[in-house]
Amino acid sequence: MKRPTIADIAREAGVSKGAVSYALNGRPGVSPATRERILAVAGRLNFHADSNARALAGAKARVVGLTLQRPPSTLGVEPFFMELISGLELELSRRSYALLLQMTPGRDEEVAFYRRWLSEGRVDGVLVCDVRTGDSRIAALEELGLPAVVIGPPDVSGSLPSVWSDDAQSMVEAVEYLAALGHRRIARVGGIVEFAHTAIRTAAFTGVCERLGLADAVTVPADYSGDSGARATRRLLGAAHRPTAVIYDNDIMAVAGLTVAHELGLSVPGDLSIVAWDDSPICRLLHPPLTALTRDIGAYGVAAAQLLLAAIGGATATSTHGAPAHLSPRGSTAGPPAPA
Amino acid sequence: MKRPTIADIAREAGVSKGAVSYALNGRPGVSPATRERILAVAGRLNFHADSNARALAGAKARVVGLTLQRPPSTLGVEPFFMELISGLELELSRRSYALLLQMTPGRDEEVAFYRRWLSEGRVDGVLVCDVRTGDSRIAALEELGLPAVVIGPPDVSGSLPSVWSDDAQSMVEAVEYLAALGHRRIARVGGIVEFAHTAIRTAAFTGVCERLGLADAVTVPADYSGDSGARATRRLLGAAHRPTAVIYDNDIMAVAGLTVAHELGLSVPGDLSIVAWDDSPICRLLHPPLTALTRDIGAYGVAAAQLLLAAIGGATATSTHGAPAHLSPRGSTAGPPAPA
DNA sequence: CTGAAAGCGCTTACAG
DNA sequence: CTGAAAGCGCTTACAG
């Protein structure tokens, strides 16, 4: 059978097409009895309105877009994005929205997709990840007037609503924990320097170490890849006054750090304590299991989808704070080695 | 400025809307000079045709759909899907197609989305993953007449074209390699039993072990999660005649297996050799780095997208064989321990 | 509360 | 090679 249209339903229910549209969209203009009859027919025919016709006639497309930069192969390894997408879809599906996913080589191409999606009428709004300070995408979106939500710190999201949590607070928790264990030389292997949340973490790390009077609180920049994490770790552990604890900005680099420590004959946590930001199943599987900063990334996705749908609906959405990552102490952290 | 339409372009170029459409779509019916003038105007206005109007008027929607079952948290950890999606998008973007991503609780819901997408005119075709023997989605898609490509073994893809490689050959390579090192007791921790490719691997494993006269060639079923891999490994290593080598159906379970071996005081590869199917950055980061069966998953994505676009274009696409996974020997494999 | 009609922005036969 | 027109399947004022 051909795909049924509202005309078919109107005929079967003995009403006009307009009435069918009102009934289907839950609008006033049809009596309860008529509405019920129409919905019954639509249900029996398993009717779904053509989304192209709907969007063309002025309704929403019911699609939101997500662009992701294809980085040097770290994307597939970090669970972050898949967990985020899971959360997004949980909320989007509930509201009958679909997700358009687009990988791009860089930020300029992301903006080009925003423009194109808007011109093509493909999406009602977009989600923005991996925000940098002065990110060109924010201004472009503000100018385009395309509803958008930033998944990142509010201070770089301009007038766009954002979803993020207080990374500074989590960093303080991690450093204070290590200090309480007795560590005095704590280092950090950081994420991509340009990302706004990296700057926040770095500032918090430096600040708390100063407050606690910890010297040598150095941050070595890296790019989330295992190789970069390994390189940074070798550099730290090869120094004269090597740190007794290292905090990594993602789990992949922490895994690499653990391996480098083993290579160098250092025991973890006996000679070196390790903390990973962003917990993942891998952290729990290692030997020793990694102490990690755990957060519910799926919940970010749910919150971001809610904000975006609200913005699409015309509400002035306000930024949301998720629960900050909290420390999950495991076997990779202990007191520092006794002074030789 | 309002979004320009073909009417605007027609006016500026001094032609009819029909001519603009023909020019934009590279169809005959306009002279080269006119075409060039039209394209120049469209380019200057940064024009992109409204995809809803285009689809409604009978052209393609230029969207393909991918449904992924949300499994017990393994999705985020396995790089497989992100790499697959990267490959898909590489080809789709090249052809101006977008990807609609939908996570679902189960296969029945996947079929419901296929039906709905078709009714709504949202997608021109879909991609199918994680195929089981007698998978209900295949028959449903054949009946719906929605163009589709299976990413899985051809023998379970019905009349749909498929993209997969010869897992049996790769399994033989791995077992023969271990046998050549001297191993006589090789076990396997398998993936989800219902998946078609799991059955193929199991049959190949059993077959080659029989051919080589290896006894105790048992496959312990698991579900790709680290926990299940750890449990299966404990069971294998706790047995009277424990294996000297284990092949894991994914990298997460192999990592868990490595940790269990360490827990039990077994050295890898001294006491136990480990092989992981599906290489990932994590495999290279561990200590020892894991010997793995490596394949180019992104290439599967490219091939699948090509097949699907061909099918959407009306061609009778034929299944494609990707390069089989090949063994990357690393530190986790060596000869078996000398008999006590 | 309901019906008839215009219009969204395209594509595509159909005449010239 | 070009123009005028119908039609895709909806939504939404606008009359009754």
XYZ file of C-alpha atoms (C1' of nucleotides) in Angstrom:
712
model
C 0.000 0.000 0.000
C 1.083 3.583 -0.682
C 2.148 5.646 2.268
C -1.001 7.174 3.698
C -1.346 10.966 3.761
C -3.537 13.199 5.865
C -5.938 13.248 2.909
C -6.439 9.479 3.310
C -7.059 9.870 6.996
C -9.422 12.782 6.425
C -11.441 10.704 3.981
C -11.636 7.669 6.274
C -12.544 9.771 9.284
C -14.961 11.924 7.300
C -13.290 15.233 8.115
C -11.115 17.836 6.408
C -7.353 17.700 6.116
C -7.100 20.685 8.417
C -8.914 18.835 11.142
C -6.516 15.917 10.788
C -3.550 18.222 11.146
C -5.002 19.847 14.257
C -5.828 16.505 15.829
C -2.413 15.033 15.077
C -0.591 18.015 16.513
C -2.709 18.252 19.630
C -4.049 21.671 18.770
C -7.437 23.135 19.591
C -9.957 23.262 16.773
C -11.423 19.748 16.862
C -13.884 18.234 19.307
C -12.615 15.477 21.589
C -14.768 12.917 19.813
C -13.485 13.899 16.370
C -9.916 13.996 17.599
C -10.188 10.517 18.973
C -11.680 9.181 15.757
C -8.870 10.767 13.728
C -6.155 9.428 16.003
C -7.700 5.972 15.826
C -7.586 5.997 12.032
C -4.021 7.350 12.031
C -2.966 4.685 14.486
C -4.600 1.924 12.458
C -2.836 3.084 9.308
C 0.434 3.526 11.230
C 0.544 7.039 9.912
C 3.570 9.279 10.283
C 3.413 12.726 8.793
C 5.956 13.408 6.057
C 8.607 15.418 7.831
C 9.621 17.248 4.667
C 6.103 18.484 4.056
C 5.754 19.390 7.692
C 8.956 21.373 7.769
C 8.225 23.040 4.443
C 4.841 24.174 5.685
C 6.470 25.961 8.556
C 6.607 23.435 11.361
C 9.813 22.218 12.973
C 12.076 19.764 11.183
C 12.500 17.888 14.456
C 16.168 17.335 13.860
C 19.153 18.709 15.733
C 22.705 18.602 14.464
C 25.952 17.689 16.149
C 29.311 18.343 14.523
C 32.398 16.602 15.807
C 35.923 17.351 14.734
C 37.711 14.286 13.554
C 40.880 14.413 15.604
C 43.981 12.273 15.231
C 42.200 9.041 16.134
C 41.444 9.863 19.755
C 37.740 10.215 19.037
C 37.122 6.508 18.839
C 39.011 5.771 21.994
C 37.487 8.243 24.364
C 34.132 7.099 25.622
C 33.133 10.729 26.121
C 31.368 11.290 22.850
C 29.512 7.999 22.708
C 28.244 8.548 26.227
C 27.283 12.089 25.385
C 25.419 10.929 22.288
C 23.632 8.244 24.294
C 22.370 10.877 26.702
C 21.394 13.249 23.921
C 19.388 10.590 22.157
C 17.628 9.503 25.301
C 16.058 12.920 25.561
C 15.710 13.599 21.838
C 13.926 10.300 21.186
C 11.499 11.043 23.975
C 10.551 14.203 22.141
C 10.555 12.613 18.667
C 13.634 14.455 17.585
C 16.381 12.942 15.466
C 20.121 13.573 15.617
C 22.158 14.503 12.573
C 25.805 13.659 13.142
C 28.535 15.268 11.102
C 32.261 14.800 11.432
C 34.356 17.653 10.154
C 38.041 18.332 9.626
C 37.977 21.573 11.612
C 36.014 24.403 13.128
C 35.665 26.408 9.947
C 33.947 23.466 8.350
C 31.666 23.205 11.347
C 30.474 26.748 10.788
C 29.992 25.969 7.108
C 27.728 23.082 8.102
C 25.720 25.298 10.432
C 25.118 27.718 7.594
C 24.265 24.995 5.181
C 21.943 23.165 7.540
C 20.120 26.399 8.183
C 19.817 27.166 4.460
C 18.644 23.677 3.720
C 16.142 23.721 6.554
C 17.626 20.487 7.840
C 17.922 21.181 11.549
C 16.148 23.231 14.172
C 19.259 23.681 16.284
C 22.778 22.467 16.956
C 25.075 21.316 19.751
C 28.611 22.638 20.103
C 31.489 20.692 21.691
C 35.169 21.264 22.455
C 34.898 25.011 22.811
C 37.994 27.155 22.767
C 38.542 30.615 24.130
C 37.205 33.034 21.527
C 35.758 30.154 19.550
C 34.630 31.433 16.155
C 31.645 29.107 16.152
C 29.930 30.930 18.993
C 29.831 34.295 17.231
C 28.810 32.634 13.982
C 25.873 30.919 15.648
C 24.779 34.077 17.398
C 24.817 35.862 14.077
C 22.956 33.107 12.266
C 20.262 33.016 14.914
C 20.278 29.234 14.843
C 19.304 27.826 18.246
C 22.379 26.263 19.824
C 23.632 24.856 23.096
C 27.253 24.681 24.137
C 28.582 21.630 25.891
C 31.372 23.416 27.713
C 32.113 26.119 30.257
C 29.603 29.012 30.324
C 32.282 31.703 30.274
C 33.164 30.944 26.656
C 29.666 30.260 25.385
C 28.747 33.902 24.765
C 25.009 34.388 24.790
C 24.360 30.702 24.103
C 23.138 28.484 26.928
C 25.650 25.897 28.069
C 25.942 22.650 29.989
C 29.040 22.003 32.017
C 30.186 21.365 35.545
C 32.739 22.941 37.786
C 36.024 21.429 36.697
C 37.919 23.661 39.118
C 36.152 22.116 42.082
C 36.982 18.599 40.879
C 40.603 19.504 40.334
C 40.821 20.870 43.866
C 39.320 17.652 45.193
C 41.917 15.551 43.391
C 44.887 17.651 44.466
C 43.725 17.903 48.076
C 43.295 14.148 48.157
C 46.838 13.587 46.928
C 48.175 16.192 49.340
C 46.325 14.508 52.195
C 48.073 11.275 51.258
C 51.325 13.141 51.786
C 52.317 14.042 48.233
C 54.306 17.241 47.850
C 55.383 16.969 44.215
C 52.285 16.645 42.056
C 52.349 17.111 38.283
C 49.699 17.145 35.628
C 49.503 16.004 32.015
C 46.985 18.361 30.467
C 44.616 18.196 27.513
C 44.638 20.340 24.408
C 45.717 23.785 25.522
C 43.256 25.652 23.313
C 40.193 24.069 24.888
C 38.483 26.327 27.372
C 38.040 23.626 29.989
C 41.761 22.863 29.837
C 42.528 26.449 30.857
C 40.075 26.176 33.743
C 41.681 22.980 34.972
C 45.160 24.405 34.629
C 44.270 27.524 36.593
C 42.614 25.452 39.305
C 45.571 23.079 39.488
C 48.076 25.901 39.773
C 45.915 27.710 42.297
C 45.337 24.850 44.683
C 48.976 23.747 44.549
C 50.061 27.263 45.440
C 47.569 27.439 48.263
C 48.856 24.142 49.633
C 52.437 25.259 49.200
C 53.300 22.535 46.709
C 56.310 23.343 44.560
C 57.004 21.936 41.089
C 53.297 21.843 40.316
C 53.951 21.710 36.594
C 51.428 21.011 33.839
C 52.869 19.331 30.759
C 50.628 19.933 27.744
C 49.512 16.971 25.649
C 46.722 16.160 23.195
C 44.739 13.305 24.789
C 46.460 10.668 22.663
C 48.272 7.787 24.308
C 51.511 8.732 22.603
C 51.424 12.274 23.876
C 50.597 11.035 27.361
C 53.519 8.631 27.287
C 55.910 11.324 26.087
C 54.781 13.753 28.755
C 55.134 11.103 31.434
C 58.659 10.163 30.347
C 59.611 13.795 30.500
C 58.175 14.183 34.008
C 59.654 10.978 35.382
C 63.036 11.624 33.823
C 63.471 14.904 35.685
C 65.752 15.293 38.700
C 62.958 15.881 41.168
C 60.349 13.657 39.668
C 56.769 13.962 40.879
C 55.293 11.351 43.173
C 51.826 11.802 41.704
C 50.466 12.723 38.263
C 46.969 13.814 37.257
C 46.008 13.112 33.633
C 43.362 15.027 31.689
C 41.945 11.860 30.139
C 41.971 8.127 30.694
C 43.959 7.239 27.597
C 46.924 9.328 28.688
C 46.639 7.877 32.191
C 46.840 4.356 30.786
C 49.902 5.390 28.820
C 51.385 6.931 31.959
C 50.869 3.722 33.892
C 52.686 1.771 31.208
C 55.583 4.214 31.123
C 55.935 3.943 34.902
C 56.120 0.174 34.586
C 58.678 0.491 31.794
C 60.854 2.621 34.033
C 60.601 0.090 36.826
C 58.461 2.306 39.011
C 55.663 0.698 40.951
C 52.191 2.227 40.973
C 51.140 3.338 43.529
C 54.314 2.550 45.514
C 56.591 4.959 43.651
C 54.005 6.923 41.703
C 50.332 7.719 42.169
C 48.105 8.213 39.126
C 44.760 9.960 38.770
C 42.733 9.909 35.533
C 40.169 12.505 34.598
C 37.069 10.894 33.098
C 36.502 7.470 34.422
C 35.886 4.658 31.937
C 35.528 0.895 32.119
C 39.184 0.667 31.139
C 40.221 2.435 34.343
C 38.618 -0.299 36.397
C 40.150 -3.077 34.332
C 43.759 -2.121 34.736
C 46.207 -3.377 37.290
C 46.144 -1.436 39.510
C 42.728 0.060 38.758
C 43.014 3.792 38.204
C 41.780 6.352 40.667
C 39.600 8.580 38.516
C 37.490 11.703 38.378
C 34.085 10.295 37.534
C 31.200 12.211 36.029
C 27.922 11.295 34.412
C 28.502 12.320 30.827
C 25.165 10.896 29.724
C 23.499 13.362 32.072
C 25.256 16.212 30.242
C 23.693 14.904 27.060
C 20.226 14.789 28.560
C 20.579 18.312 29.953
C 21.984 19.675 26.691
C 19.116 18.165 24.697
C 16.587 19.651 27.101
C 18.146 23.087 26.832
C 18.301 22.913 23.054
C 14.689 21.800 22.706
C 13.664 24.606 25.013
C 15.622 27.117 22.942
C 14.055 25.752 19.757
C 10.675 26.159 21.413
C 11.459 29.820 21.863
C 12.245 29.759 25.560
C 15.216 31.723 26.793
C 17.158 28.752 28.115
C 19.626 29.389 30.888
C 22.872 27.518 31.335
C 22.844 24.379 33.424
C 25.412 23.151 35.874
C 25.866 19.400 35.952
C 27.227 17.607 38.983
C 31.009 18.042 39.083
C 33.270 15.068 38.537
C 34.038 13.429 41.847
C 37.009 11.393 42.870
C 36.768 7.585 42.805
C 39.828 6.415 44.747
C 41.197 3.096 43.530
C 44.450 1.214 43.591
C 46.580 3.653 41.620
C 46.888 6.159 44.463
C 48.627 5.808 47.817
C 51.052 7.762 49.947
C 54.364 8.859 48.382
C 57.453 6.659 48.710
C 59.452 7.209 51.911
C 62.322 9.670 51.292
C 65.495 7.784 50.387
C 18.694 38.818 4.650
C 16.069 36.128 4.116
C 17.241 32.779 2.900
C 17.381 33.000 -0.877
C 15.167 30.668 -2.943
C 15.420 29.543 -6.522
C 12.948 32.298 -7.334
C 15.494 34.874 -6.169
C 18.183 33.284 -8.243
C 15.896 33.059 -11.256
C 15.105 36.743 -11.001
C 18.743 37.773 -10.632
C 19.871 35.562 -13.471
C 16.919 36.495 -15.644
C 15.660 32.943 -16.150
C 12.815 30.731 -14.946
C 12.816 28.723 -11.728
C 12.882 25.546 -13.779
C 16.096 26.588 -15.432
C 17.650 27.249 -12.027
C 16.686 23.795 -10.848
C 18.142 22.175 -13.941
C 21.364 24.136 -13.637
C 21.776 23.412 -9.940
C 21.226 19.705 -10.398
C 23.490 19.379 -13.381
C 20.700 18.325 -15.713
C 20.349 18.990 -19.414
C 17.948 21.708 -20.430
C 20.041 24.818 -20.021
C 22.798 26.159 -22.216
C 26.313 26.185 -20.806
C 26.334 29.969 -20.685
C 23.037 30.143 -18.797
C 24.124 27.392 -16.442
C 27.287 29.217 -15.597
C 25.440 32.456 -14.949
C 22.979 30.659 -12.663
C 25.708 28.890 -10.727
C 27.565 32.156 -10.295
C 24.526 33.816 -8.777
C 23.844 30.809 -6.540
C 27.432 30.818 -5.394
C 27.410 34.525 -4.682
C 24.245 34.174 -2.590
C 25.653 31.072 -0.881
C 22.502 29.307 -1.932
C 21.586 25.853 -0.674
C 18.314 24.363 -1.827
C 15.825 23.656 0.947
C 16.135 19.942 1.468
C 12.548 19.608 2.623
C 11.208 21.167 -0.534
C 13.567 19.091 -2.604
C 12.560 15.839 -0.950
C 8.874 16.722 -1.072
C 9.077 17.404 -4.780
C 10.375 13.908 -5.372
C 14.132 14.220 -5.160
C 16.254 12.375 -2.621
C 16.367 13.468 1.009
C 20.155 12.938 0.967
C 20.110 11.405 4.398
C 20.908 7.863 5.459
C 20.072 6.396 8.833
C 22.107 4.303 11.234
C 20.516 2.635 14.242
C 22.717 1.356 17.057
C 21.517 -0.722 19.931
C 22.471 0.786 23.239
C 24.145 -2.158 24.966
C 25.220 -2.401 28.584
C 27.790 0.383 28.335
C 30.188 -1.358 25.960
C 29.263 0.967 23.103
C 31.300 3.839 24.413
C 34.339 1.776 25.069
C 34.722 -0.049 21.816
C 36.296 2.107 19.166
C 34.511 0.064 16.499
C 31.476 2.269 16.035
C 33.249 5.595 16.117
C 35.720 4.366 13.541
C 32.905 2.976 11.435
C 31.033 6.265 11.619
C 34.183 8.171 10.683
C 34.490 6.074 7.553
C 30.820 6.377 6.703
C 30.917 10.139 6.972
C 34.025 10.457 4.905
C 32.153 9.019 1.938
C 28.736 10.483 2.752
C 30.106 14.022 3.072
C 31.836 13.673 -0.240
C 28.439 13.006 -1.775
C 26.585 15.638 0.265
C 24.722 13.087 2.307
C 24.013 13.448 5.996
C 23.909 10.741 8.655
C 20.972 10.315 10.996
C 22.082 8.449 14.112
C 19.574 6.724 16.323
C 20.259 4.642 19.397
C 17.606 2.114 20.244
C 16.911 -0.264 23.114
C 16.577 -3.294 20.824
C 16.048 -4.695 17.367
C 12.285 -4.342 17.358
C 12.676 -0.643 17.940
C 15.176 -0.495 15.114
C 12.568 -1.864 12.716
C 10.051 0.640 14.068
C 12.489 3.410 13.195
C 12.983 2.062 9.679
C 9.228 2.140 9.153
C 8.882 5.547 10.629
C 11.779 7.051 8.719
C 10.284 5.701 5.523
C 6.844 7.100 6.347
C 8.288 10.429 7.272
C 10.453 10.586 4.177
C 13.443 11.225 6.383
C 16.022 8.892 4.910
C 16.864 7.384 1.548
C 18.402 4.266 3.047
C 19.792 2.679 6.177
C 22.809 0.792 7.498
C 22.442 -2.338 9.600
C 24.961 -3.497 12.226
C 25.368 -6.409 14.624
C 23.423 -8.892 12.547
C 22.204 -12.114 14.090
C 21.277 -15.353 12.408
C 17.707 -14.964 11.193
C 17.781 -11.292 12.093
C 14.239 -9.894 11.868
C 15.511 -6.583 10.546
C 16.667 -8.080 7.248
C 13.240 -9.443 6.288
C 11.577 -6.241 7.447
C 13.838 -4.130 5.267
C 13.348 -6.387 2.258
C 9.602 -6.043 2.704
C 9.731 -2.273 3.180
C 11.791 -1.845 0.053
C 14.001 0.669 1.842
C 17.536 0.615 0.427
C 19.844 -0.909 3.022
C 23.351 -2.235 3.443
C 24.423 -4.747 6.052
C 27.703 -4.332 7.876
C 28.194 -7.985 8.621
C 28.669 -11.404 7.023
C 26.914 -11.845 3.653
C 25.371 -15.187 4.564
C 22.941 -13.531 6.993
C 22.202 -10.421 4.964
C 19.495 -11.986 2.775
C 19.104 -10.120 -0.482
C 20.733 -6.988 0.958
C 24.270 -6.086 -0.051
C 26.807 -6.398 2.724
C 30.297 -5.316 3.751
C 32.416 -7.672 5.795
C 35.662 -9.554 5.707
C 36.614 -13.138 6.198
C 36.746 -13.588 9.958
C 37.434 -17.306 9.544
C 40.674 -16.601 7.730
C 41.817 -14.205 10.450
C 40.978 -16.711 13.160
C 43.018 -19.357 11.380
C 45.945 -16.956 11.164
C 45.824 -16.282 14.900
C 45.550 -19.929 15.923
C 48.249 -21.067 13.520
C 50.538 -18.365 14.876
C 50.008 -19.532 18.457
C 50.446 -23.153 17.423
C 53.669 -22.260 15.647
C 54.915 -20.727 18.902
C 54.321 -24.129 20.472
C 50.965 -23.682 22.160
C 48.822 -26.803 22.431
C 46.102 -25.578 24.789
C 44.439 -22.546 23.249
C 41.149 -21.148 24.500
C 38.890 -18.376 23.338
C 36.665 -15.849 25.055
C 33.942 -15.216 22.508
C 31.580 -12.340 21.771
C 27.812 -12.313 21.977
C 26.707 -15.750 20.815
C 23.749 -14.521 18.797
C 25.832 -12.356 16.478
C 26.435 -13.980 13.136
C 30.132 -13.155 13.051
C 30.601 -14.779 16.456
C 29.300 -18.054 15.039
C 31.696 -17.763 12.108
C 34.653 -17.175 14.415
C 33.644 -20.016 16.697
C 33.334 -22.446 13.814
C 36.686 -21.351 12.424
C 38.352 -21.619 15.825
C 36.982 -25.102 16.437
C 37.856 -26.173 12.914
C 41.462 -25.049 12.873
C 42.125 -26.413 16.357
C 40.796 -29.788 15.279
C 42.883 -29.744 12.126
C 45.989 -28.947 14.181
C 45.092 -31.624 16.735
C 44.753 -29.195 19.610
C 42.634 -30.528 22.458
C 40.695 -28.394 24.960
C 40.008 -25.776 22.308
C 37.115 -24.368 24.271
C 35.236 -21.131 23.604
C 33.789 -19.461 26.684
C 30.931 -17.146 25.733
C 30.973 -13.554 26.973
C 29.374 -10.250 26.021
C 32.270 -7.906 25.161
C 32.187 -6.217 28.572
C 35.282 -6.151 30.750
C 33.455 -7.926 33.554
C 32.382 -10.790 31.354
C 35.897 -11.090 29.973
C 37.361 -11.187 33.464
C 34.891 -13.851 34.588
C 35.539 -16.004 31.549
C 39.284 -15.675 32.060
C 39.095 -16.683 35.732
C 37.104 -19.707 34.752
C 39.633 -20.709 32.114
C 42.705 -20.113 34.255
C 41.171 -21.835 37.259
C 40.721 -25.118 35.405
C 42.965 -28.102 35.946
C 44.549 -27.970 32.492
C 44.564 -24.255 31.993
C 45.247 -22.881 28.539
C 48.600 -21.334 27.700
C 47.019 -18.900 25.251
C 43.664 -17.122 25.007
C 42.086 -15.323 22.073
C 39.550 -12.600 22.967
C 36.763 -11.409 20.688
C 37.356 -7.760 21.587
C 39.999 -5.570 23.109
C 38.110 -4.731 26.310
C 37.865 -8.375 27.288
C 41.512 -8.867 26.434
C 42.494 -6.019 28.751
C 40.391 -7.609 31.475
C 42.051 -10.935 30.762
C 45.496 -9.426 31.113
C 44.558 -7.968 34.488
C 43.137 -11.272 35.716
C 46.332 -13.038 34.715
C 48.334 -10.515 36.740
C 45.982 -10.962 39.692
C 46.589 -14.688 39.589
C 50.324 -14.154 39.543
C 50.705 -15.340 35.969
C 53.123 -13.520 33.743
C 52.122 -12.458 30.243
C 53.487 -13.737 27.932
C 55.656 -16.022 30.104
C 52.803 -18.113 31.486
C 49.987 -16.972 29.258
C 49.769 -15.528 25.756
C 46.949 -13.142 24.876
C 45.509 -12.136 21.511
C 42.871 -9.414 21.100
C 40.496 -9.170 18.172
C 40.143 -5.589 16.992
C 43.200 -3.601 17.630
C 42.862 -0.251 19.347
C 45.215 2.380 20.756
C 44.696 0.814 24.172
C 46.245 -2.451 22.993
C 49.473 -0.645 22.179
C 49.515 1.230 25.479
C 49.388 -1.740 27.796
C 52.262 -3.521 29.382
C 52.891 -5.795 27.606
C 51.281 -4.402 24.460
C 48.664 -6.784 23.170
C 49.080 -8.870 20.062
C 45.948 -8.053 18.086
C 43.932 -8.790 14.987
C 43.957 -5.475 13.199
C 41.514 -4.313 10.572
C 40.652 -1.037 8.924
C 37.165 -0.402 10.269
C 37.004 3.013 8.675
C 37.391 1.303 5.303
C 34.295 -0.780 6.076
C 32.445 2.464 6.607
C 33.601 3.919 3.321
C 32.651 0.749 1.460
C 29.266 0.513 3.179
C 28.454 4.120 2.317
C 29.427 3.537 -1.309
C 27.214 0.467 -1.540
C 24.287 2.231 0.076
C 24.548 5.272 -2.177
C 24.691 2.948 -5.169
C 21.602 1.100 -3.962
C 19.788 4.393 -3.397
C 20.750 5.378 -6.917
C 18.973 2.279 -8.159
C 22.009 0.144 -8.883
C 21.937 -3.484 -7.856
C 24.829 -3.271 -5.432
C 26.775 -6.431 -4.761
C 28.364 -7.336 -1.465
C 31.914 -6.222 -0.829
C 34.699 -8.060 0.900
C 36.991 -5.902 2.996
C 40.549 -6.899 3.772
C 40.506 -9.487 6.574
C 41.898 -8.623 9.967
C 45.565 -9.506 10.118
C 47.716 -10.389 13.071
C 49.896 -7.691 14.639
C 52.260 -9.634 16.925
C 53.295 -7.705 20.027
C 54.561 -8.414 23.509
C 51.594 -10.380 24.825
C 52.415 -13.528 22.861
C 55.384 -15.872 23.164
C 56.029 -19.576 23.414
C 54.231 -21.532 26.163
C 55.916 -22.088 29.530
C 58.211 -25.106 29.668
C 56.378 -28.155 31.078
C 56.877 -28.379 34.843
C -16.024 23.427 16.108
C -15.234 22.621 10.899
C -14.183 23.279 5.772
C -12.043 25.274 1.751
C -7.886 27.444 0.243
C -3.372 29.456 0.084
C 1.284 28.680 0.423
C 5.952 26.641 1.934
C 10.265 25.857 -2.110
C 11.385 22.802 -4.749
C 11.176 19.148 -9.278
C 9.419 17.685 -13.422
C 6.733 16.742 -17.318
C 4.676 19.574 -20.951
C 4.319 23.150 -24.371
C 6.590 26.302 -27.056
C 17.080 25.492 -25.139
C 13.413 28.001 -22.186
C 8.975 29.294 -19.680
C 4.635 28.558 -17.335
C 2.261 25.357 -14.442
C 1.099 21.422 -11.681
C 2.036 18.969 -7.703
C 4.610 16.857 -3.599
C 2.016 16.651 1.747
C 1.733 19.208 5.038
C 0.254 23.810 8.293
C -2.238 27.747 9.145
C -4.911 31.779 8.893
C -9.569 32.779 7.318
C -14.472 32.240 6.682
C -18.449 30.079 8.066
